[in-house]
Amino acid sequence: MKRFFKMRWIAALLVVVGAACFLSFKSGDSRSFQVAKNLDIFNSIVKELDMFYVDTIDPNKTIREGIDAMLYSLDPYTNYFPEEDQSELEQMLKNSYGGIGSVITWNTKLKRSMIAEPYENMPAANVGLKVGDILMEIDGKDLAGKNNQEVSELLRGQVGTSFKLKVQRPGTEKPLEFDIVRRSIQLPLIPYYTVLDKNIGYINLSSFSGNPSKEFKQAFLDLKKKGITSLVIDLRNNGGGLLDEAVEIANYFLPRGKTLVTTKGKVKQASNSYKTLREPLDLEIPLAVLVNSSSASAAEILAGALQDYDRAVIVGNRTFGKGLVQTTRPLPYGSTMKITTSKYYIPSGRCVQAIDYKHRNEDGSVGRIPDSLTTVFHTAAGREVRDGGGVTPDIVVKQEKLPNILFYLVNDNLIFDYATQYCLKHPTIPTPDKFEITDADYADFKALVKKADFKYDQQTEKILKNLKEMAEFEGYLTEASEEFKALEKKLTHNLERDLDHFSKEIKTMIAVEIIKRYYYQRGSIIEQLKDDDDLKEAEKILTDPVKYKEMLSVPVAAAVKKGGK
């Protein structure tokens, strides 16, 4: 009995002590308490689900989905990588992986993966794989029923390992087999550079992952030897990468000791300043930088820094607006978290972050920061620039919208299929700068489209149908019936007319698809530069020294106003 009362006394004491600690914890450190409380709740929920849920749960899947949802509620760049996904993280950071070096895509008719774009000088291209090859087996394992992601994982592996790949090539009866050795795949950082007309240099920089600054330096010095007098740096569709690489490339054109980027975060380690540390390569050569809505992160640092120091004219469209910096943090069991730790600020003091993830709409969605809420900053020369929306070009080029029919032709693989047939008939083609789709070629393409019984949505027909229904609902249809009949007659779906009307855009897409099969990414860039509005504007400003200088200076009226304050 005494033992019973002693145990009750001890239990009561523990409750009191626990409650006292609990209250002390809660009052002394409310935030720590909230974190501990919610972790305890989450732990309990998982245990209860595992014990009582009607079906057996997969703890890895269930908890992973919870983690992903939690991180995505913060921003899209904070991600969790378990031990088995470390290769994906490594590829992201280093822009390299162990594999065959090819993009694969899905063949909707055969419901199998196929080769879409082998990279130049990589295993897929070196062994002879061609665009359009249907992937049948890997080491005797049938790939039927596997999606692109699953096939991609099978193609990747440890560098130096080998496997047998069986493919079915269009135009051949029997499947082909290839012995492939996986190697470290480095995606092209500078897929193309050249000297354009009027001694204008051009460098296409695709990524800041890996070590692009070294390749960029070699390309620039090579162009200098060839006598260039100005330079275009193409950062369009460059999604960023390593901040240090952007700083290094900016240093080639800016004096030593200039602050290019400042990062500011919650902890001291996340706040830092990055300066040019070396002597530049060239402080005088006129520069133009091409950007678009897919230029992000490190690409915005380079473009923004050159704009803020009035060192380059920025041409194109407003950039993506990613001003968030991520670092990796090790987690238990070999996992890693890529976490947003700070925001970066370019020389004028502005942050290019365009989306406010902290303040969300009631439905949880986010949107761009309104122009009315942005703040004016100034470049070194005193030109006005704004924050909150990426980097706005000095010369904005209107982007022509692609025709609706082109989207469906690409989506239905008709351009891809035509290019495959074309390549079977043509072992070689002229160099990219001389290649063109002839009228006879286009007639063959139109025949293929018609034979495929191609159908596509015409937006005007949809809108007209909705308008007609609304007019009937509101009682206007009877009076406007003749007008509707006239419109319906003019807007009747006409495939022949659309293929002819949009032939220029369609021919360009066909040419790109064909050329990259012979000359890879470099060839497709050459083709796209033939009629490039952004490049035309860059060439125009670089060949007009007076206009170039004016654009990088403060307008006289603004300078007088500023001086009078």
Tab-separated table of C-alpha atoms in Angstrom, residues 260-509:
chain	number	residue	atom	x	y	z
A	260	LEU	CA	28.212	43.380	-57.631
A	261	VAL	CA	25.876	41.552	-55.262
A	262	THR	CA	24.881	41.852	-51.617
A	263	THR	CA	22.958	39.043	-49.944
A	264	LYS	CA	20.849	39.674	-46.843
A	265	GLY	CA	19.336	36.917	-44.706
A	266	LYS	CA	18.186	36.088	-41.171
A	267	VAL	CA	21.519	34.715	-39.961
A	268	LYS	CA	24.922	36.334	-40.270
A	269	GLN	CA	26.296	33.590	-42.517
A	270	ALA	CA	23.594	34.336	-45.108
A	271	SER	CA	24.601	37.987	-45.456
A	272	ASN	CA	27.578	38.714	-47.667
A	273	SER	CA	28.977	41.029	-50.322
A	274	TYR	CA	30.531	39.908	-53.589
A	275	LYS	CA	33.048	42.189	-55.288
A	276	THR	CA	35.130	42.062	-58.420
A	277	LEU	CA	38.486	40.699	-57.290
A	278	ARG	CA	40.549	40.679	-60.490
A	279	GLU	CA	41.676	43.055	-63.161
A	280	PRO	CA	39.107	43.191	-65.993
A	281	LEU	CA	39.610	41.909	-69.526
A	282	ASP	CA	38.031	44.897	-71.274
A	283	LEU	CA	36.489	48.081	-69.843
A	284	GLU	CA	35.796	49.770	-73.181
A	285	ILE	CA	34.175	47.323	-75.600
A	286	PRO	CA	30.468	48.193	-76.117
A	287	LEU	CA	28.170	45.498	-74.707
A	288	ALA	CA	24.563	44.460	-75.315
A	289	VAL	CA	22.900	41.769	-73.197
A	290	LEU	CA	19.873	39.838	-74.495
A	291	VAL	CA	17.319	38.749	-71.865
A	292	ASN	CA	13.777	37.394	-71.750
A	293	SER	CA	11.222	36.179	-69.214
A	294	SER	CA	13.202	32.950	-68.725
A	295	SER	CA	16.439	34.732	-67.763
A	296	ALA	CA	16.637	34.174	-64.017
A	297	SER	CA	18.758	34.259	-60.888
A	298	ALA	CA	22.484	34.458	-61.771
A	299	ALA	CA	21.547	35.630	-65.291
A	300	GLU	CA	19.713	38.551	-63.682
A	301	ILE	CA	22.710	39.299	-61.472
A	302	LEU	CA	24.985	39.624	-64.506
A	303	ALA	CA	22.493	41.635	-66.571
A	304	GLY	CA	21.468	43.791	-63.595
A	305	ALA	CA	25.039	44.519	-62.493
A	306	LEU	CA	26.086	45.563	-66.008
A	307	GLN	CA	22.974	47.755	-66.217
A	308	ASP	CA	23.504	49.318	-62.773
A	309	TYR	CA	27.076	50.267	-63.649
A	310	ASP	CA	25.938	51.573	-67.072
A	311	ARG	CA	28.299	49.076	-68.683
A	312	ALA	CA	25.865	47.408	-71.098
A	313	VAL	CA	22.602	48.060	-72.894
A	314	ILE	CA	20.028	45.443	-71.922
A	315	VAL	CA	17.768	44.317	-74.798
A	316	GLY	CA	14.681	42.079	-74.915
A	317	ASN	CA	11.983	41.517	-72.317
A	318	ARG	CA	11.728	41.809	-68.553
A	319	THR	CA	13.513	38.969	-66.789
A	320	PHE	CA	11.929	36.319	-64.580
A	321	GLY	CA	12.532	38.030	-61.236
A	322	LYS	CA	14.256	35.519	-58.942
A	323	GLY	CA	16.075	37.374	-56.198
A	324	LEU	CA	16.219	34.502	-53.708
A	325	VAL	CA	19.442	32.713	-52.773
A	326	GLN	CA	19.568	29.025	-51.839
A	327	THR	CA	22.145	27.050	-49.910
A	328	THR	CA	22.227	23.333	-49.041
A	329	ARG	CA	21.943	21.976	-45.496
A	330	PRO	CA	22.756	18.365	-44.546
A	331	LEU	CA	19.985	16.335	-42.898
A	332	PRO	CA	19.943	12.903	-41.190
A	333	TYR	CA	20.136	9.645	-43.176
A	334	GLY	CA	22.107	11.136	-46.063
A	335	SER	CA	19.385	13.585	-47.080
A	336	THR	CA	19.793	17.264	-47.923
A	337	MET	CA	17.631	20.356	-47.980
A	338	LYS	CA	18.074	23.176	-50.462
A	339	ILE	CA	16.801	26.178	-48.542
A	340	THR	CA	16.252	29.840	-49.355
A	341	THR	CA	18.459	31.717	-46.907
A	342	SER	CA	18.641	35.249	-48.275
A	343	LYS	CA	17.715	37.739	-50.965
A	344	TYR	CA	20.261	39.292	-53.248
A	345	TYR	CA	20.592	42.966	-54.083
A	346	ILE	CA	22.432	44.251	-57.143
A	347	PRO	CA	24.660	47.388	-57.197
A	348	SER	CA	21.894	50.031	-57.311
A	349	GLY	CA	20.453	48.507	-54.131
A	350	ARG	CA	17.408	46.919	-55.760
A	351	CYS	CA	16.212	43.346	-55.388
A	352	VAL	CA	14.875	41.783	-58.592
A	353	GLN	CA	12.527	39.369	-56.791
A	354	ALA	CA	9.218	39.668	-58.639
A	355	ILE	CA	6.963	37.452	-56.521
A	356	ASP	CA	6.075	38.052	-52.887
A	357	TYR	CA	5.813	34.550	-51.453
A	358	LYS	CA	5.453	35.870	-47.916
A	359	HIS	CA	2.144	37.659	-48.519
A	360	ARG	CA	-0.232	35.328	-50.333
A	361	ASN	CA	-3.773	35.747	-51.573
A	362	GLU	CA	-6.656	34.166	-49.661
A	363	ASP	CA	-6.598	31.165	-51.992
A	364	GLY	CA	-2.883	30.650	-51.329
A	365	SER	CA	-1.784	31.885	-54.750
A	366	VAL	CA	0.967	34.401	-55.323
A	367	GLY	CA	1.413	37.098	-57.914
A	368	ARG	CA	3.950	39.547	-59.246
A	369	ILE	CA	4.607	42.671	-57.218
A	370	PRO	CA	2.477	45.450	-58.812
A	371	ASP	CA	4.478	48.134	-60.617
A	372	SER	CA	2.781	50.711	-58.384
A	373	LEU	CA	4.498	49.186	-55.332
A	374	THR	CA	7.996	49.134	-56.804
A	375	THR	CA	10.699	51.585	-55.759
A	376	VAL	CA	12.917	53.760	-57.938
A	377	PHE	CA	16.681	53.230	-57.703
A	378	HIS	CA	19.479	54.749	-59.765
A	379	THR	CA	22.372	53.401	-61.797
A	380	ALA	CA	25.911	54.705	-61.318
A	381	ALA	CA	25.242	57.396	-63.925
A	382	GLY	CA	21.902	58.318	-62.346
A	383	ARG	CA	19.479	56.518	-64.673
A	384	GLU	CA	16.232	55.362	-63.074
A	385	VAL	CA	15.698	51.618	-62.539
A	386	ARG	CA	13.113	49.811	-60.439
A	387	ASP	CA	12.990	46.840	-58.108
A	388	GLY	CA	10.311	44.203	-57.658
A	389	GLY	CA	10.031	42.848	-61.177
A	390	GLY	CA	13.197	41.359	-62.570
A	391	VAL	CA	15.473	43.459	-64.776
A	392	THR	CA	13.617	45.698	-67.225
A	393	PRO	CA	15.583	46.102	-70.483
A	394	ASP	CA	16.791	49.476	-71.719
A	395	ILE	CA	15.343	48.480	-75.095
A	396	VAL	CA	12.113	46.479	-74.821
A	397	VAL	CA	11.379	44.365	-77.902
A	398	LYS	CA	7.783	43.367	-78.573
A	399	GLN	CA	7.483	39.591	-78.763
A	400	GLU	CA	5.415	38.206	-81.603
A	401	LYS	CA	2.911	35.625	-80.394
A	402	LEU	CA	3.219	32.184	-81.923
A	403	PRO	CA	0.154	31.131	-83.936
A	404	ASN	CA	-2.270	28.728	-82.288
A	405	ILE	CA	-1.856	26.129	-85.045
A	406	LEU	CA	1.891	25.877	-84.381
A	407	PHE	CA	1.281	24.803	-80.791
A	408	TYR	CA	-0.894	21.902	-81.939
A	409	LEU	CA	1.505	20.875	-84.730
A	410	VAL	CA	4.296	20.585	-82.158
A	411	ASN	CA	2.089	18.939	-79.532
A	412	ASP	CA	0.910	16.279	-82.008
A	413	ASN	CA	4.554	15.535	-82.994
A	414	LEU	CA	3.815	16.356	-86.653
A	415	ILE	CA	6.837	18.637	-87.036
A	416	PHE	CA	8.953	16.040	-85.197
A	417	ASP	CA	7.679	13.230	-87.445
A	418	TYR	CA	8.266	15.232	-90.623
A	419	ALA	CA	11.835	16.016	-89.535
A	420	THR	CA	12.419	12.307	-88.884
A	421	GLN	CA	11.205	11.396	-92.385
A	422	TYR	CA	13.260	14.212	-93.907
A	423	CYS	CA	16.450	12.962	-92.263
A	424	LEU	CA	15.888	9.438	-93.550
A	425	LYS	CA	15.855	10.825	-97.086
A	426	HIS	CA	18.776	13.257	-96.622
A	427	PRO	CA	22.028	11.814	-95.191
A	428	THR	CA	23.501	15.327	-95.213
A	429	ILE	CA	22.217	18.903	-95.424
A	430	PRO	CA	23.895	22.289	-96.035
A	431	THR	CA	25.435	24.152	-93.101
A	432	PRO	CA	22.894	25.849	-90.773
A	433	ASP	CA	23.542	29.320	-92.185
A	434	LYS	CA	22.665	28.100	-95.726
A	435	PHE	CA	19.907	25.591	-94.976
A	436	GLU	CA	16.293	26.470	-95.739
A	437	ILE	CA	12.922	24.785	-96.098
A	438	THR	CA	11.967	24.933	-99.767
A	439	ASP	CA	8.423	25.287	-101.121
A	440	ALA	CA	8.627	21.633	-102.195
A	441	ASP	CA	9.617	20.625	-98.640
A	442	TYR	CA	6.715	22.575	-97.211
A	443	ALA	CA	4.297	20.979	-99.677
A	444	ASP	CA	5.467	17.564	-98.406
A	445	PHE	CA	4.888	18.726	-94.839
A	446	LYS	CA	1.352	19.916	-95.620
A	447	ALA	CA	0.602	16.544	-97.225
A	448	LEU	CA	1.766	14.770	-94.046
A	449	VAL	CA	-0.446	17.023	-91.889
A	450	LYS	CA	-3.551	16.373	-94.016
A	451	LYS	CA	-2.885	12.640	-94.120
A	452	ALA	CA	-2.714	12.610	-90.309
A	453	ASP	CA	-6.260	14.048	-90.196
A	454	PHE	CA	-4.908	16.904	-88.099
A	455	LYS	CA	-7.453	18.729	-85.923
A	456	TYR	CA	-6.874	21.741	-83.723
A	457	ASP	CA	-8.886	24.222	-81.692
A	458	GLN	CA	-9.482	27.607	-83.245
A	459	GLN	CA	-9.973	30.122	-80.478
A	460	THR	CA	-12.079	32.482	-82.619
A	461	GLU	CA	-14.608	29.695	-83.201
A	462	LYS	CA	-14.841	29.033	-79.454
A	463	ILE	CA	-15.286	32.704	-78.616
A	464	LEU	CA	-17.864	33.176	-81.363
A	465	LYS	CA	-19.823	30.162	-80.096
A	466	ASN	CA	-19.821	31.567	-76.545
A	467	LEU	CA	-20.857	35.000	-77.825
A	468	LYS	CA	-23.700	33.482	-79.816
A	469	GLU	CA	-24.962	31.564	-76.772
A	470	MET	CA	-24.822	34.721	-74.638
A	471	ALA	CA	-26.614	36.750	-77.335
A	472	GLU	CA	-29.377	34.128	-77.408
A	473	PHE	CA	-29.635	34.168	-73.605
A	474	GLU	CA	-29.935	37.966	-73.534
A	475	GLY	CA	-32.359	38.119	-76.464
A	476	TYR	CA	-30.099	39.689	-79.126
A	477	LEU	CA	-29.578	36.681	-81.393
A	478	THR	CA	-32.611	37.193	-83.655
A	479	GLU	CA	-31.689	40.783	-84.502
A	480	ALA	CA	-28.018	39.933	-85.008
A	481	SER	CA	-28.482	36.627	-86.838
A	482	GLU	CA	-27.217	37.932	-90.198
A	483	GLU	CA	-24.088	39.387	-88.607
A	484	PHE	CA	-23.391	36.084	-86.844
A	485	LYS	CA	-23.818	34.158	-90.113
A	486	ALA	CA	-21.326	36.497	-91.823
A	487	LEU	CA	-18.810	36.031	-89.019
A	488	GLU	CA	-19.244	32.250	-89.006
A	489	LYS	CA	-18.590	32.191	-92.745
A	490	LYS	CA	-15.378	34.220	-92.375
A	491	LEU	CA	-14.134	32.271	-89.352
A	492	THR	CA	-14.792	28.776	-90.693
A	493	HIS	CA	-12.028	26.333	-89.820
A	494	ASN	CA	-9.701	26.235	-92.855
A	495	LEU	CA	-6.550	24.137	-92.460
A	496	GLU	CA	-5.148	24.929	-95.916
A	497	ARG	CA	-5.531	28.658	-95.315
A	498	ASP	CA	-3.876	28.512	-91.866
A	499	LEU	CA	-0.943	26.416	-93.092
A	500	ASP	CA	-0.295	28.990	-95.822
A	501	HIS	CA	-0.962	32.058	-93.681
A	502	PHE	CA	1.464	30.945	-90.953
A	503	SER	CA	3.969	29.263	-93.256
A	504	LYS	CA	6.860	31.502	-92.173
A	505	GLU	CA	6.566	30.557	-88.478
A	506	ILE	CA	5.958	26.882	-89.256
A	507	LYS	CA	8.895	26.703	-91.690
A	508	THR	CA	11.197	28.170	-89.036
A	509	MET	CA	10.127	25.545	-86.497
